[in-house]
PDB file of C-alpha atoms in Angstrom:
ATOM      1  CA  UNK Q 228     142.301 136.144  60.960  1.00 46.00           C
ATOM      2  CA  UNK Q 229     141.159 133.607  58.583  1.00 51.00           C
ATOM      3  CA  UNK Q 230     144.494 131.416  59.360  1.00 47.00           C
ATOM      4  CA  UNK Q 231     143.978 131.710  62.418  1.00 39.00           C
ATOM      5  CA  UNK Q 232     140.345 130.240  62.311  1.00 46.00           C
ATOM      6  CA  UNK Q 233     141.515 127.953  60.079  1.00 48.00           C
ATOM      7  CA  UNK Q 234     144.180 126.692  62.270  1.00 42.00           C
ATOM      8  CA  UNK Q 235     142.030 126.452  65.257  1.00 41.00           C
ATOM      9  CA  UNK Q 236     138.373 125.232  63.456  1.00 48.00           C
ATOM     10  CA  UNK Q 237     140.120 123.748  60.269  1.00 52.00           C
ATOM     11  CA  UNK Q 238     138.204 123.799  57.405  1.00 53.00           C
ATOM     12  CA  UNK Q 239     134.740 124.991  56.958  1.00 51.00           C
ATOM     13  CA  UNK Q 240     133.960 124.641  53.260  1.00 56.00           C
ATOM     14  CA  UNK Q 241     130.991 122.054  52.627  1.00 59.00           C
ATOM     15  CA  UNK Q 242     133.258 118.904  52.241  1.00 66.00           C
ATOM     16  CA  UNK Q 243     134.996 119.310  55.669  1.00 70.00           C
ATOM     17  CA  UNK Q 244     131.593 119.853  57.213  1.00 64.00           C
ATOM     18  CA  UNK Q 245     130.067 116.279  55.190  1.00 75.00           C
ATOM     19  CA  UNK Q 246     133.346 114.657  56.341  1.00 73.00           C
ATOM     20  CA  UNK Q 247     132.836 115.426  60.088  1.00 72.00           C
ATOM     21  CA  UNK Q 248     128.842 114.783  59.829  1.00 68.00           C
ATOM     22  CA  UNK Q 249     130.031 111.498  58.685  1.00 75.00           C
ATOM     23  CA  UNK Q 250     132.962 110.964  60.993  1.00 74.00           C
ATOM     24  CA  UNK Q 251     129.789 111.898  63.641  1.00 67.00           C
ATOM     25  CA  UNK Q 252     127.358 109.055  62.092  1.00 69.00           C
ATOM     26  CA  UNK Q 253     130.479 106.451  62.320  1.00 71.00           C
ATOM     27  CA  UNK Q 254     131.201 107.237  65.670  1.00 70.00           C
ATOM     28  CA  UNK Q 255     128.042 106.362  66.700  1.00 65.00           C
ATOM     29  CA  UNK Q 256     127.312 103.246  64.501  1.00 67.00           C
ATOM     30  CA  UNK Q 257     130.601 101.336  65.645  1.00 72.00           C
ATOM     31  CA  UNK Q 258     129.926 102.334  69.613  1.00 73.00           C
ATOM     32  CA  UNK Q 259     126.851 100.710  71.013  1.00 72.00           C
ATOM     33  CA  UNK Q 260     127.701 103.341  74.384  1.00 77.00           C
ATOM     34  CA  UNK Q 261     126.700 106.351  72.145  1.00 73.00           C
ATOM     35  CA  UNK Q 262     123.709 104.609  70.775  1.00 75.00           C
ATOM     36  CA  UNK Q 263     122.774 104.774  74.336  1.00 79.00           C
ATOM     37  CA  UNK Q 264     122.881 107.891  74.575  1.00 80.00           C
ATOM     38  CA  UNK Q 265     121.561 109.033  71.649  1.00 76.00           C
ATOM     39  CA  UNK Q 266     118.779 107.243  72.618  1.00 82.00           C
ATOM     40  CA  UNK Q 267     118.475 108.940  76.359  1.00 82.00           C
ATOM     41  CA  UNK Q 268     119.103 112.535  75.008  1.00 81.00           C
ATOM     42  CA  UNK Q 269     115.741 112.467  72.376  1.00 80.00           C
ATOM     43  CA  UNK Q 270     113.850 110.642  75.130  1.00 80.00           C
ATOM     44  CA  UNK Q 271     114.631 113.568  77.119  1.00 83.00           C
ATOM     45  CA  UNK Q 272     114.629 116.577  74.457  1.00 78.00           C
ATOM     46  CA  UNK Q 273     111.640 115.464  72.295  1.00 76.00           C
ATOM     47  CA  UNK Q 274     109.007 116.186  75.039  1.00 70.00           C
ATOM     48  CA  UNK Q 275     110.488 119.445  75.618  1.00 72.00           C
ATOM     49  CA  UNK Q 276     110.232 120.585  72.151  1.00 69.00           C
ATOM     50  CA  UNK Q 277     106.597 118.700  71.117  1.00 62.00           C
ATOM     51  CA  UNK Q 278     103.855 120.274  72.423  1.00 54.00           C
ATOM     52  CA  UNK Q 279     101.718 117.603  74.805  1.00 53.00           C
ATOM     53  CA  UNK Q 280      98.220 116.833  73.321  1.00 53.00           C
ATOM     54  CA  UNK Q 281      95.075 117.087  75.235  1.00 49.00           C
ATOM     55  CA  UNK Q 282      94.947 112.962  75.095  1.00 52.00           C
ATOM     56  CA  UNK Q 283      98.282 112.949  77.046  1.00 51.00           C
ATOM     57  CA  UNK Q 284      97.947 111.879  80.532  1.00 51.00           C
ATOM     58  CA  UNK Q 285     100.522 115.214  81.532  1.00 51.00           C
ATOM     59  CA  UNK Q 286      97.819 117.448  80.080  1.00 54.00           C
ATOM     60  CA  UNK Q 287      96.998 120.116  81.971  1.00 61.00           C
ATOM     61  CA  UNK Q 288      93.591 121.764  81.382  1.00 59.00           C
ATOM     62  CA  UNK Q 289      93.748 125.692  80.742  1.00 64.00           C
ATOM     63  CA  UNK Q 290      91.082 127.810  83.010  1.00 64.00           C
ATOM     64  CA  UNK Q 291      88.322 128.279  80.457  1.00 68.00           C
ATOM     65  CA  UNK Q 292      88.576 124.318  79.836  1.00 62.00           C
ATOM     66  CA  UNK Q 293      88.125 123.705  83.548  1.00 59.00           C
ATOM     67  CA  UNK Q 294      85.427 126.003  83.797  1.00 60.00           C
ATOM     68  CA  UNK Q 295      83.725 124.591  81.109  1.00 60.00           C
ATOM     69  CA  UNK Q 296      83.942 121.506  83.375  1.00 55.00           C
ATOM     70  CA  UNK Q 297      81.938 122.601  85.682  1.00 54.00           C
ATOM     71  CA  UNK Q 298      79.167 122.912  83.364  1.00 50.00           C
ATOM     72  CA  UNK Q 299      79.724 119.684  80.926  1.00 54.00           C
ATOM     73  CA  UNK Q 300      81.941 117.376  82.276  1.00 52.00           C
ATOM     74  CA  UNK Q 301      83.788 115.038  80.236  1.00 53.00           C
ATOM     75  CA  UNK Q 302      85.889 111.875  81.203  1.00 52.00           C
ATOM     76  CA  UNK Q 303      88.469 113.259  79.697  1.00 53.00           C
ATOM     77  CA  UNK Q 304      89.219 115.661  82.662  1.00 50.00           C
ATOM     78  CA  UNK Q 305      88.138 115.604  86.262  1.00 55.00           C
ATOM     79  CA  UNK Q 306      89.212 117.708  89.793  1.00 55.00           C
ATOM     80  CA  UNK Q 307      87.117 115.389  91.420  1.00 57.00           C
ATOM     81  CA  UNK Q 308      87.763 111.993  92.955  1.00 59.00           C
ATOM     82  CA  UNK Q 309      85.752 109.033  91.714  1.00 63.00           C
ATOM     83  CA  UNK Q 310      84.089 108.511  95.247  1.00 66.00           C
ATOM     84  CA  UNK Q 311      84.866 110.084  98.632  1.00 62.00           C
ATOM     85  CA  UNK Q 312      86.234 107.445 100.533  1.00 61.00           C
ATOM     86  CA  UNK Q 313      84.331 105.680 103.741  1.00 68.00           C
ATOM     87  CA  UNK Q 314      84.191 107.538 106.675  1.00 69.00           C
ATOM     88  CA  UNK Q 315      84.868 105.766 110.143  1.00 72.00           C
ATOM     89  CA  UNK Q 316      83.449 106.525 113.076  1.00 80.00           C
ATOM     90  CA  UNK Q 317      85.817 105.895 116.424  1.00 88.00           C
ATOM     91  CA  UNK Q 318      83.745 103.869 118.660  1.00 91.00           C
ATOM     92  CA  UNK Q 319      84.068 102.468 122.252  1.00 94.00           C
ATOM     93  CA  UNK Q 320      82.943  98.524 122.509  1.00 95.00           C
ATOM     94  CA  UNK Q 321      82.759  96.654 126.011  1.00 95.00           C
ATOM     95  CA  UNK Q 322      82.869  92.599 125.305  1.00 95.00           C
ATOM     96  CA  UNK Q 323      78.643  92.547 125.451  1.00 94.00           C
ATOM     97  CA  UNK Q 324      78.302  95.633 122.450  1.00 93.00           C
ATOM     98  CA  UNK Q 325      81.210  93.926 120.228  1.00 94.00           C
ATOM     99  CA  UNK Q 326      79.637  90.122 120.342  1.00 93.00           C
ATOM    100  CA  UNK Q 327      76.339  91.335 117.915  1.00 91.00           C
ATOM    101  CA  UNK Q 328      78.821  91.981 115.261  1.00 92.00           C
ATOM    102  CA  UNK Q 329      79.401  88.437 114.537  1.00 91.00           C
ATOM    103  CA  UNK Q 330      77.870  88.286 110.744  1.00 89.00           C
ATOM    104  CA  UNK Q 331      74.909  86.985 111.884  1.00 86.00           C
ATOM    105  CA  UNK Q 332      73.093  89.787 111.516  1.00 76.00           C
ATOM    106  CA  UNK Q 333      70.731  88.648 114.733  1.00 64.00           C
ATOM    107  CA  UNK Q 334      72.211  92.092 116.544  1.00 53.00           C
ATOM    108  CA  UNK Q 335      71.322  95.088 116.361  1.00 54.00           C
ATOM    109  CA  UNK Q 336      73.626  96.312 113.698  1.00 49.00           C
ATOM    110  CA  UNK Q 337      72.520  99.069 110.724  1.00 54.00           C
ATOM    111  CA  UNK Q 338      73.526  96.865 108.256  1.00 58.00           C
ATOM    112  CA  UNK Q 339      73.003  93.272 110.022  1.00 59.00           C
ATOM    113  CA  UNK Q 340      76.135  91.736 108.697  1.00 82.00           C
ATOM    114  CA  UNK Q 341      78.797  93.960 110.138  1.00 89.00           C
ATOM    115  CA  UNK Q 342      82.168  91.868 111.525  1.00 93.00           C
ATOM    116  CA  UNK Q 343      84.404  93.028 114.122  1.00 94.00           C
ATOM    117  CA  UNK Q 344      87.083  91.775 115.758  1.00 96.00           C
ATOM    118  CA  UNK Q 345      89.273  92.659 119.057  1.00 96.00           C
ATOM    119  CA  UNK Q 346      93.157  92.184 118.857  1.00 96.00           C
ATOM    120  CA  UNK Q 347      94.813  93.970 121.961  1.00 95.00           C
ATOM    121  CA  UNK Q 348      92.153  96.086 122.759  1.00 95.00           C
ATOM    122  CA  UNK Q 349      91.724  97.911 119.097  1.00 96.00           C
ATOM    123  CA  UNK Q 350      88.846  96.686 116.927  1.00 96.00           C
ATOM    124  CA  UNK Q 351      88.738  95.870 113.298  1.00 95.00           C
ATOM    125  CA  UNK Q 352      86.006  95.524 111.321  1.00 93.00           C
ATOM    126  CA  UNK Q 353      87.057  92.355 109.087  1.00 93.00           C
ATOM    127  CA  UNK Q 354      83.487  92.832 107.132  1.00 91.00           C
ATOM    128  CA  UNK Q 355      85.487  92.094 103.734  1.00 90.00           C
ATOM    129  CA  UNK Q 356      86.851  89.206 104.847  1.00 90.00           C
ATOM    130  CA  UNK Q 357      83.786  87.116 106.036  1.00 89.00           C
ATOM    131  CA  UNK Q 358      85.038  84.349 103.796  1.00 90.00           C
ATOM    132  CA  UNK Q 359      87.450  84.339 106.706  1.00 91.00           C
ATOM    133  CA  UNK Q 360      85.882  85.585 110.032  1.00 91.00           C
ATOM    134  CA  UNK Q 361      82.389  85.412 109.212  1.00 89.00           C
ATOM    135  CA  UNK Q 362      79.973  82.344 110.114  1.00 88.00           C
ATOM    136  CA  UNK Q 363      81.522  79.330 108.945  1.00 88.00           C
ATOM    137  CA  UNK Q 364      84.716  80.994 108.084  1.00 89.00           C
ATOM    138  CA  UNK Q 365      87.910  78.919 109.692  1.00 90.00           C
ATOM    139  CA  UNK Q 366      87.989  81.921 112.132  1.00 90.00           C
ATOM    140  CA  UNK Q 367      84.417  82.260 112.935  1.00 91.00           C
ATOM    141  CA  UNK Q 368      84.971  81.601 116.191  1.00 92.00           C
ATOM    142  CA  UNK Q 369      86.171  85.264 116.566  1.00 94.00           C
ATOM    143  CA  UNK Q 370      83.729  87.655 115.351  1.00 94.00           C
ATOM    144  CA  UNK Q 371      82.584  89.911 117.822  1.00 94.00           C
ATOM    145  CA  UNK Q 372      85.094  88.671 120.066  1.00 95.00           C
ATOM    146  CA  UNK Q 373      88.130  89.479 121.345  1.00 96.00           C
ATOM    147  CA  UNK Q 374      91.152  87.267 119.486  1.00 95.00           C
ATOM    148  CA  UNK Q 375      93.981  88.316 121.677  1.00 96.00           C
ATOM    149  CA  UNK Q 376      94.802  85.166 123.177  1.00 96.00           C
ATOM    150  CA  UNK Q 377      93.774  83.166 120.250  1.00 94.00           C
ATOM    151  CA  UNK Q 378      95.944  84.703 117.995  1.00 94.00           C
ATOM    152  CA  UNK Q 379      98.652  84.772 120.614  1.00 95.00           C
ATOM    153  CA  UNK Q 380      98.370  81.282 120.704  1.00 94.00           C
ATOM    154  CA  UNK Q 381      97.499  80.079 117.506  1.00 92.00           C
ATOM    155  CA  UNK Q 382      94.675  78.846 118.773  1.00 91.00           C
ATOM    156  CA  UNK Q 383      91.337  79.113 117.360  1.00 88.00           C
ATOM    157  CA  UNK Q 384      89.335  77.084 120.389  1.00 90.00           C
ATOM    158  CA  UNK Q 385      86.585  78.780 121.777  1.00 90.00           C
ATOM    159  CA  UNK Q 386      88.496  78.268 124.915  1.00 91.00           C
ATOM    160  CA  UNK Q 387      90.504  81.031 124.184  1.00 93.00           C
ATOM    161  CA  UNK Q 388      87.501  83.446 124.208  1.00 94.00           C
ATOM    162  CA  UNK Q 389      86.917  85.352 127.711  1.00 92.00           C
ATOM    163  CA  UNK Q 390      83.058  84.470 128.660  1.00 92.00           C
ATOM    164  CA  UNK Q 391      81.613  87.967 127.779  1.00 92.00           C
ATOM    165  CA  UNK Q 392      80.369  88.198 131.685  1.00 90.00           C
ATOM    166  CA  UNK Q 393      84.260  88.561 132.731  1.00 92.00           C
ATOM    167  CA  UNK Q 394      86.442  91.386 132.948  1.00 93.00           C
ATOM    168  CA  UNK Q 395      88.781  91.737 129.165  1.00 95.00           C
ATOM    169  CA  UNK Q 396      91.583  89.561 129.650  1.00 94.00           C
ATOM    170  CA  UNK Q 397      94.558  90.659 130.887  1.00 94.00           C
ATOM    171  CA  UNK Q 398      97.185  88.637 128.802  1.00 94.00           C
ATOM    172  CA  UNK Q 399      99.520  88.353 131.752  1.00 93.00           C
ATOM    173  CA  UNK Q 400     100.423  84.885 131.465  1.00 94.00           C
ATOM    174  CA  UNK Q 401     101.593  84.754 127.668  1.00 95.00           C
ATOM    175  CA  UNK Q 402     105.324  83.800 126.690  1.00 95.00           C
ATOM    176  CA  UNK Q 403     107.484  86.376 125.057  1.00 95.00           C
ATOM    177  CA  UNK Q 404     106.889  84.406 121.817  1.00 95.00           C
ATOM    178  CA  UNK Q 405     103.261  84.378 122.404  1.00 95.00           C
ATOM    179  CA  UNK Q 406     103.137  88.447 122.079  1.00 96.00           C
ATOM    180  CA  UNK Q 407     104.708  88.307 120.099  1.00 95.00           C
ATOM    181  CA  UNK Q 408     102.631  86.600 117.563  1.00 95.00           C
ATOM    182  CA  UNK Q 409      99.517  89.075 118.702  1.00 96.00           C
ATOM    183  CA  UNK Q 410     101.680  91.895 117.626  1.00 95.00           C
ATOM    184  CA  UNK Q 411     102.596  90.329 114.553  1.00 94.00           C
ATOM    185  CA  UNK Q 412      98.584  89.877 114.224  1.00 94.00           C
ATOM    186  CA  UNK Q 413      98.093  92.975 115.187  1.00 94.00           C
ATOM    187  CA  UNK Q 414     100.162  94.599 112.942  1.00 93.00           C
ATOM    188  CA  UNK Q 415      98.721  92.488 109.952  1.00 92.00           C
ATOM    189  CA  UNK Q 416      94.914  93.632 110.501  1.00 93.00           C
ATOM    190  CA  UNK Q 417      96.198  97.470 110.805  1.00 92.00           C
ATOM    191  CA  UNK Q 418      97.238  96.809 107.553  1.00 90.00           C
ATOM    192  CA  UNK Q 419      94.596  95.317 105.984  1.00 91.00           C
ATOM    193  CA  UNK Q 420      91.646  96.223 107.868  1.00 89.00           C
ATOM    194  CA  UNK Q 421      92.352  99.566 109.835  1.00 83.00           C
ATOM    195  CA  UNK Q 422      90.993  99.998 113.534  1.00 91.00           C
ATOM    196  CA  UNK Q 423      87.599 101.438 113.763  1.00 93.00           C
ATOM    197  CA  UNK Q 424      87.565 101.275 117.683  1.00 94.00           C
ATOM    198  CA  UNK Q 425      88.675 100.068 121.101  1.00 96.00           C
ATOM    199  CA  UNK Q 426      87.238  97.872 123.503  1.00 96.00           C
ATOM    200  CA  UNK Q 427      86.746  98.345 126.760  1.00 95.00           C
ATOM    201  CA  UNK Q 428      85.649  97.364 130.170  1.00 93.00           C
ATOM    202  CA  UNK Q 429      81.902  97.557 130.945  1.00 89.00           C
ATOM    203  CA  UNK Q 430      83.194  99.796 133.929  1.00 85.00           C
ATOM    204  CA  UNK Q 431      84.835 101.800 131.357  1.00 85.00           C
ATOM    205  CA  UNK Q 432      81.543 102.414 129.563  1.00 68.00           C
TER     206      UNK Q 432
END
């Protein structure tokens, strides 16, 4: 039995076993490829075998330590978020109830400086970017109004607002490009701003 092992294993005694160890440490010295992944293996198998530290951000909190929480919180751990975020409210605006939230604050807004804008009938309050649409911003000229054709256009004219007396404009007579450009717009305020309401007809109302 011991040939045998012998003949399959080779040698076992202490020498053979330094002489393969070495043979081992060569191997990997003169092949940059197992270096590699010598490297990858610990990355992986060292957090498996060290236990993770409370200062680790894949701590996880045991049950007494949350409850304890509850009565003394600490930065170090929290359930909670750091603020709920805002809440919008879905509101219906006809041209008349969207023009007092200009910036102005010469409505009759809660907060007086609210901005809103109309881009195919959804409205976006651009509040955070008054540098932009509030008064004096380059696209003043559309707060509290409805930008469809403007930004259609390109324009920023005030002859592309619809007198607030007259029915929402229709956008019939725009090129293909032309919607295309709203959409585009219209896609870029979703993004940034979020719609916090439509606008609507006074008949509507």
């Amino acid at each position: 039995m011991d040939q045998l092992k012998q003949l399959l294993f080779g040698p076992t005694d202490s020498r053979s076993l330094t002489a393969t160890l070495s043979r081992f440490a060569e191997s990997i010295y003169t092949n940059p490829l197992n270096i590699l992944l010598l490297l990858a293996l610990l990355y992986i198998v060292i957090p498996l075998i060290r236990p993770t530290s409370p200062s680790s951000s894949r701590w996880t909190p045991t049950v007494a330590e949350a409850r304890s929480h509850l009565a003394a919180p600490s930065d170090r751990y929290t359930y909670l978020p750091p603020a709920h975020p805002d809440t919008v409210e879905w509101t219906k605006y006809t041209p008349r109830t969207l023009a007092v939230y200009d910036g102005t604050g010469t409505g009759d807004q809660d907060d007086g400086s609210r901005i809103l804008l109309a881009i195919n009938r959804k409205v976006f309050d651009v509040t955070k970017g008054k540098n932009f649409y509030g008064p004096g911003g380059p696209y003043g000229n559309f707060a509290g109004r409805d930008a469809s054709r403007g930004m259609a256009k390109q324009s920023f004219d005030l002859e592309m607002l619809t007198p607030l007396d007259k029915p929402i404009d229709k956008l019939e007579d725009l090129t293909p490009s032309e919607v295309k450009n709203m959409k585009e717009w219209e896609g870029h305020f979703t993004g940034k701003y979020g719609i916090v309401g439509e606008l609507i007809d006074e008949d509507e109302a």
